[in-house]
Coordinates of C-alpha atoms and ligand atoms in Angstrom, one line a residue:
X1265 CA -6.3 24.7 13.0
X1266 CA -3.4 22.4 14.0
X1267 CA -0.7 24.0 15.9
X1268 CA 2.8 23.9 14.3
X1269 CA 5.5 22.7 16.5
X1270 CA 9.1 23.4 15.7
X1271 CA 11.9 20.9 16.4
X1272 CA 15.4 22.0 17.0
X1273 CA 17.5 19.4 15.3
X1274 CA 20.8 20.7 16.6
X1275 CA 19.7 20.1 20.2
X1276 CA 18.5 16.6 19.3
X1277 CA 21.8 15.8 17.6
X1278 CA 23.6 16.7 20.8
X1279 CA 21.8 13.9 22.6
X1280 CA 22.9 11.2 20.1
X1281 CA 25.4 8.8 21.5
X1282 CA 27.1 7.6 18.3
X1283 CA 30.5 9.2 17.6
X1284 CA 30.6 11.8 14.8
X1285 CA 26.9 11.3 14.2
X1286 CA 26.2 14.9 13.1
X1287 CA 28.5 14.3 10.1
X1288 CA 26.7 11.0 9.2
X1289 CA 23.3 12.7 9.7
X1290 CA 24.0 15.5 7.3
X1291 CA 25.7 13.3 4.7
X1292 CA 22.8 10.8 4.5
X1293 CA 20.0 13.3 5.0
X1294 CA 21.2 15.3 2.0
X1295 CA 20.2 12.4 -0.2
X1296 CA 17.3 11.0 1.8
X1297 CA 15.8 13.8 3.9
X1298 CA 15.1 13.6 7.6
X1299 CA 11.7 14.4 9.1
X1300 CA 10.3 13.7 12.5
X1301 CA 7.3 14.7 14.7
X1302 CA 7.2 15.6 18.4
X1303 CA 5.3 12.4 19.1
X1304 CA 8.1 10.3 17.7
X1305 CA 10.6 12.1 20.0
X1306 CA 8.4 11.1 22.9
X1307 CA 8.6 7.4 21.8
X1308 CA 12.4 7.4 21.7
X1309 CA 13.9 6.3 25.1
X1310 CA 17.5 6.4 24.1
X1311 CA 19.1 8.5 21.3
X1312 CA 21.2 5.7 19.8
X1313 CA 20.7 3.0 17.2
X1314 CA 20.1 0.6 20.1
X1315 CA 16.7 2.2 20.4
X1316 CA 14.1 0.8 18.0
X1317 CA 12.3 4.0 17.4
X1318 CA 15.5 6.0 16.9
X1319 CA 16.6 3.4 14.4
X1320 CA 13.3 3.7 12.5
X1321 CA 13.7 7.5 11.8
X1322 CA 17.3 8.6 12.1
X1323 CA 19.6 8.4 9.0
X1324 CA 22.3 5.6 9.1
X1325 CA 25.4 5.4 6.9
X1326 CA 24.2 2.0 5.7
X1327 CA 21.6 3.8 3.5
X1328 CA 24.4 4.9 1.3
X1329 CA 25.9 1.5 0.8
X1330 CA 25.5 0.3 -2.7
X1331 CA 22.8 -2.3 -3.3
X1332 CA 23.4 -2.5 -7.0
X1333 CA 21.1 -5.5 -7.6
X1334 CA 18.3 -4.0 -5.5
X1335 CA 15.4 -2.4 -7.2
X1336 CA 13.8 1.1 -6.6
X1337 CA 10.3 -0.2 -7.7
X1338 CA 9.8 -3.4 -5.8
X1339 CA 6.1 -3.6 -6.3
X1340 CA 6.4 -2.8 -10.1
X1341 CA 4.1 0.1 -9.7
X1342 CA 5.3 1.6 -13.0
X1343 CA 4.2 -1.6 -14.7
X1344 CA 0.8 -1.8 -13.0
X1345 CA 0.2 1.9 -12.8
X1346 CA -3.0 2.9 -14.6
X1347 CA -3.2 6.6 -13.7
X1348 CA -0.1 8.7 -13.5
X1349 CA 0.8 12.2 -12.1
X1350 CA 3.8 13.0 -14.2
X1351 CA 5.8 9.9 -14.0
X1352 CA 4.4 8.8 -10.6
X1353 CA 1.7 6.1 -10.6
X1354 CA -1.2 7.3 -8.5
X1355 CA -3.5 4.4 -9.3
X1356 CA -2.0 0.9 -9.3
X1357 CA -4.0 -2.1 -10.3
X1358 CA -1.9 -5.2 -9.7
X1359 CA -4.2 -7.7 -8.0
X1360 CA -7.5 -8.2 -9.9
X1361 CA -9.9 -7.4 -7.2
X1362 CA -7.9 -4.6 -5.4
X1363 CA -6.5 -1.2 -6.4
X1364 CA -4.1 1.1 -4.7
X1365 CA -4.5 4.9 -4.7
X1366 CA -1.2 6.7 -4.0
X1367 CA -2.8 10.0 -2.8
X1368 CA 0.5 11.7 -2.0
X1369 CA 4.2 11.1 -1.3
X1370 CA 4.2 13.4 1.7
X1371 CA 4.5 12.2 5.3
X1372 CA 4.8 14.0 8.6
X1373 CA 7.9 11.9 9.3
X1374 CA 10.2 9.8 7.1
X1375 CA 10.8 6.1 8.0
X1376 CA 14.3 5.1 7.0
X1377 CA 13.0 1.7 5.7
X1378 CA 10.4 3.3 3.4
X1379 CA 9.9 1.4 0.1
X1380 CA 9.0 4.7 -1.6
X1381 CA 11.8 6.8 -0.4
X1382 CA 12.9 7.4 -4.0
X1383 CA 9.9 9.7 -4.3
X1384 CA 10.6 11.8 -1.1
X1385 CA 12.1 14.7 -3.0
X1386 CA 9.2 15.3 -5.4
X1387 CA 6.3 16.4 -3.2
X1388 CA 2.8 16.0 -4.6
X1389 CA -0.8 15.6 -3.5
X1390 CA -3.6 14.4 -5.8
X1391 CA -5.9 17.2 -7.0
X1392 CA -9.4 17.2 -8.6
X1393 CA -8.2 16.4 -12.0
X1394 CA -6.3 13.3 -10.7
X1395 CA -9.4 12.4 -8.7
X1396 CA -11.5 12.4 -11.9
X1397 CA -9.1 10.1 -13.7
X1398 CA -8.8 7.7 -10.7
X1399 CA -12.6 7.5 -10.3
X1400 CA -13.1 7.0 -14.0
X1401 CA -10.8 4.0 -14.0
X1402 CA -12.4 2.5 -10.9
X1403 CA -15.9 2.9 -12.2
X1404 CA -15.0 1.0 -15.4
X1405 CA -13.3 -1.9 -13.6
X1406 CA -16.1 -3.7 -11.9
X1407 CA -13.8 -6.5 -10.7
X1408 CA -12.3 -4.1 -8.1
X1409 CA -13.8 -4.8 -4.7
X1410 CA -11.3 -3.2 -2.4
X1411 CA -9.5 0.1 -2.7
X1412 CA -6.5 1.0 -0.6
X1413 CA -6.2 4.7 0.0
X1414 CA -2.6 5.2 0.8
X1415 CA 0.5 7.4 0.2
X1416 CA 2.6 8.7 1.7
X1417 CA 0.1 9.8 4.3
X1418 CA -3.5 10.2 3.0
X1419 CA -4.5 12.3 6.0
X1420 CA -2.4 15.1 4.6
X1421 CA -4.7 15.6 1.6
X1422 CA -6.9 18.7 1.6
X1423 CA -10.1 17.8 3.4
X1424 CA -12.1 18.7 0.3
X1425 CA -10.2 16.2 -1.8
X1426 CA -10.1 13.6 0.9
X1427 CA -13.9 13.6 1.5
X1428 CA -14.6 13.9 -2.2
X1429 CA -12.5 10.8 -2.8
X1430 CA -14.1 8.8 0.1
X1431 CA -17.6 9.9 -0.8
X1432 CA -17.2 8.9 -4.4
X1433 CA -15.6 5.6 -3.5
X1434 CA -18.6 5.0 -1.2
X1435 CA -21.0 5.5 -4.1
X1436 CA -19.3 3.0 -6.5
X1437 CA -21.4 -0.2 -6.0
X1438 CA -18.8 -2.8 -6.8
X1439 CA -16.3 -1.3 -4.3
X1440 CA -17.1 -3.0 -1.0
X1441 CA -14.2 -1.9 1.2
X1442 CA -12.1 1.3 1.4
X1443 CA -8.9 0.6 3.4
X1444 CA -7.4 3.8 4.8
X1445 CA -3.7 3.2 5.4
X1446 CA -2.1 5.5 7.9
X1447 CA 1.1 5.8 9.8
X1448 CA 0.1 9.1 11.3
X1449 CA -2.3 7.4 13.6
X1450 CA 0.9 6.4 15.4
X1451 CA 3.4 9.1 14.6
X1452 CA 1.2 12.2 14.3
X1453 CA -2.1 11.4 16.1
X1454 CA -3.0 15.1 16.4
X1455 CA -4.1 15.0 12.7
X1456 CA -7.1 12.9 13.8
X1457 CA -9.3 15.4 15.6
X1458 CA -12.6 14.4 17.1
X1459 CA -14.3 16.4 14.4
X1460 CA -12.5 14.5 11.6
X1461 CA -13.3 11.2 13.2
X1462 CA -17.0 12.1 13.3
X1463 CA -16.8 12.9 9.6
X1464 CA -15.2 9.6 8.8
X1465 CA -18.2 7.9 10.4
X1466 CA -20.3 8.8 7.3
X1467 CA -18.4 6.2 5.2
X1468 CA -19.7 2.7 5.9
X1469 CA -17.1 1.0 3.7
X1470 CA -14.2 2.6 5.5
X1471 CA -11.8 0.5 7.6
X1472 CA -8.4 1.7 9.0
X1473 CA -5.1 0.0 8.5
X1474 CA -2.5 1.4 10.8
X1475 CA 1.3 1.0 10.4
X1476 CA 3.1 0.1 13.6
X1477 CA 6.4 -1.8 14.1
X1478 CA 7.2 -1.7 17.7
X1479 CA 5.4 -1.5 21.1
X1480 CA 7.5 1.5 22.1
X1481 CA 5.6 3.5 19.4
X1482 CA 2.5 3.3 21.7
X1483 CA 2.2 6.4 23.8
X1484 CA -0.7 8.0 25.6
X1485 CA -1.8 10.2 22.7
X1486 CA -1.9 7.4 20.1
X1487 CA -3.4 4.8 22.5
X1488 CA -6.3 7.3 23.1
X1489 CA -6.7 7.7 19.4
X1490 CA -6.6 4.0 18.7
X1491 CA -9.3 3.4 21.3
X1492 CA -11.5 6.0 19.6
X1493 CA -10.9 4.5 16.2
X1494 CA -11.5 0.9 17.3
X1495 CA -14.8 1.9 18.9
X1496 CA -16.1 3.3 15.7
X1497 CA -14.4 1.4 12.9
X1498 CA -12.7 -1.9 12.1
X1499 CA -9.0 -1.3 12.6
X1500 CA -6.2 -3.6 11.3
X1501 CA -2.5 -3.2 11.6
X1502 CA 0.5 -3.9 9.4
X1503 CA 4.1 -4.3 10.5
X1504 CA 7.4 -4.6 8.7
X1505 CA 9.9 -7.1 10.0
X1506 CA 13.0 -5.0 10.5
X1507 CA 16.5 -5.9 11.5
X1508 CA 17.5 -4.5 14.9
X1509 CA 14.1 -3.1 15.5
X1510 CA 11.5 -5.8 15.9
X1511 CA 13.3 -9.0 14.8
X1512 CA 12.5 -11.2 17.8
X1513 CA 9.6 -13.3 18.9
X1514 CA 9.5 -11.4 22.2
X1515 CA 9.0 -7.9 20.6
X1516 CA 6.6 -9.0 17.9
X1517 CA 4.4 -11.2 20.2
X1518 CA 4.3 -8.3 22.7
X1519 CA 3.2 -5.9 20.0
X1520 CA 0.6 -8.2 18.4
X1521 CA -1.0 -9.1 21.8
X1522 CA -1.2 -5.5 22.8
X1523 CA -2.9 -4.6 19.5
X1524 CA -5.3 -7.4 20.0
X1525 CA -6.1 -6.1 23.5
X1526 CA -6.8 -2.7 21.9
X1527 CA -9.3 -4.5 19.6
X1528 CA -7.0 -4.1 16.6
X1529 CA -6.5 -7.1 14.3
X1530 CA -2.8 -7.6 13.4
X1531 CA -3.3 -8.1 9.6
X1532 CA 0.0 -8.2 7.8
X1533 CA 3.6 -8.7 8.8
X1534 CA 5.8 -7.9 5.7
X1535 CA 9.2 -9.0 4.9
X1536 CA 11.6 -6.1 4.0
X1537 CA 11.8 -5.8 0.2
X1538 CA 15.0 -5.7 -1.7
X1539 CA 15.0 -1.9 -2.2
X1540 CA 18.0 0.3 -2.6
X1541 CA 19.1 2.0 0.6
X1542 CA 16.5 0.0 2.6
X1543 CA 17.7 -3.6 2.4
X1544 CA 20.1 -3.3 5.4
X1545 CA 16.8 -3.7 7.4
X1546 CA 16.2 -7.2 6.0
X1547 CA 16.2 -10.0 8.5
X1548 CA 18.0 -13.1 7.4
X1549 CA 15.6 -15.8 6.2
X1550 CA 16.8 -18.4 8.8
X1551 CA 16.2 -16.1 11.7
X1552 CA 12.9 -14.9 10.2
X1553 CA 11.6 -18.4 9.8
X1554 CA 12.4 -19.2 13.4
X1555 CA 10.5 -16.2 14.6
X1556 CA 7.5 -17.0 12.4
X1557 CA 7.4 -20.6 13.5
X1558 CA 7.2 -19.5 17.1
X1559 CA 4.6 -16.8 16.4
X1560 CA 2.5 -19.3 14.4
X1561 CA 2.7 -21.9 17.1
X1562 CA 1.8 -19.7 20.1
X1563 CA -0.4 -16.8 19.2
X1564 CA -4.1 -16.9 19.0
X1565 CA -5.4 -16.2 15.5
X1566 CA -6.8 -12.9 16.8
X1567 CA -3.2 -11.8 17.5
X1568 CA -1.5 -13.4 14.5
X1569 CA -0.9 -11.5 11.3
X1570 CA -0.4 -13.0 7.8
X1571 CA 3.3 -13.0 7.0
X1572 CA 3.5 -11.8 3.4
X1573 CA 6.3 -11.4 0.8
X1574 CA 5.4 -8.6 -1.5
X1575 CA 7.5 -7.7 -4.6
X1576 CA 6.1 -9.0 -7.9
X1577 CA 3.1 -10.6 -6.3
X1578 CA 1.9 -10.7 -2.7
X1579 CA 2.5 -14.2 -1.4
X1580 CA 1.4 -15.6 1.9
X1581 CA 4.5 -17.3 3.3
X1582 CA 4.9 -20.3 5.6
X1583 CA 8.3 -21.6 6.5
X1584 CA 7.5 -25.0 5.0
X1585 CA 10.7 -26.7 6.2
X1586 CA 9.1 -26.6 9.6
X1587 CA 5.3 -26.5 9.1
X1588 CA 3.1 -29.2 7.9
X1589 CA 0.0 -28.2 9.8
X1590 CA -0.9 -26.0 12.7
X1591 CA -3.2 -27.2 15.4
X1592 CA -5.7 -24.5 16.3
X1593 CA -6.3 -24.9 20.0
X1594 CA -7.3 -21.4 20.8
Ligands
SF4_431 S1 4.8 6.6 6.6 FE1 4.9 5.0 5.0 S2 5.1 6.2 3.1 FE2 5.6 7.6 4.9 S3 7.8 7.4 5.1 FE3 6.9 5.9 6.5 S4 6.8 4.0 5.3 FE4 7.2 5.7 3.8

């Protein structure tokens, strides 16, 4: 049994340096709730928006600014949804050889830049009936080679459902890879007990994709977990480029090199999508391209993720104004 730990938000708010922050906090979190874990509190060095981890999780007034032209469904999941739970797509088939399973919308903490924050209020977890429909679709679509098990946070599924899902995916011959996408590896590593890791070893197609945006997210507990995972599985990382959090060459290169040293392959660096209440995290294109150019020109391919624009279709992006070719000398 995992121990529940209680967080006293009033005592945390007292530490925040911004003026009148309690008022802003309550106003914003009434619309987009606040949720945090004790591990995240350990990652925060300074309770102000100057701190990258604080900025990732604490409500900001900019979330309420109107972005009328911005979408709430950047990936067009409603269009490409093939199995639904109520109105929420739980199986999305957008790219021919890949499918996404949205196992839940629950997370142990809420990232303020979350593209799916519109679903935060309506908690769900997939059940056996959903599982049947999802597997039925996947079995019929032999073109699907990779399945992304995501959420929300898939580790929150009941272990019966989770292992039934993984076991069944493992048995479908045309599915070659099961990508398990998790932010909890970083912000709630206590979910990954040794016993659970042992059980995961039964799935040969399983790889882990962790979500990490800043080197300050690494603390003793999740470093230990990452070492255990990378000993037993292939582990990849994905990062979102976020204004005021990691929008510099220095921060990103530090993060990617550290991940490489932990035997984790930086896999995707995503642009921030034009989503309502999130788009204030978008890094201006000119600044973004400068950062990318420097990353492309200096990092070893082992430490260099693909930069991808998502939205209607996932596109690999190179700032073509600057790049004609890259000499690989390492
Ligand atoms: S962990 Fe992922 S799904 Fe959950 S709040 Fe953060 S970005 Fe959203």
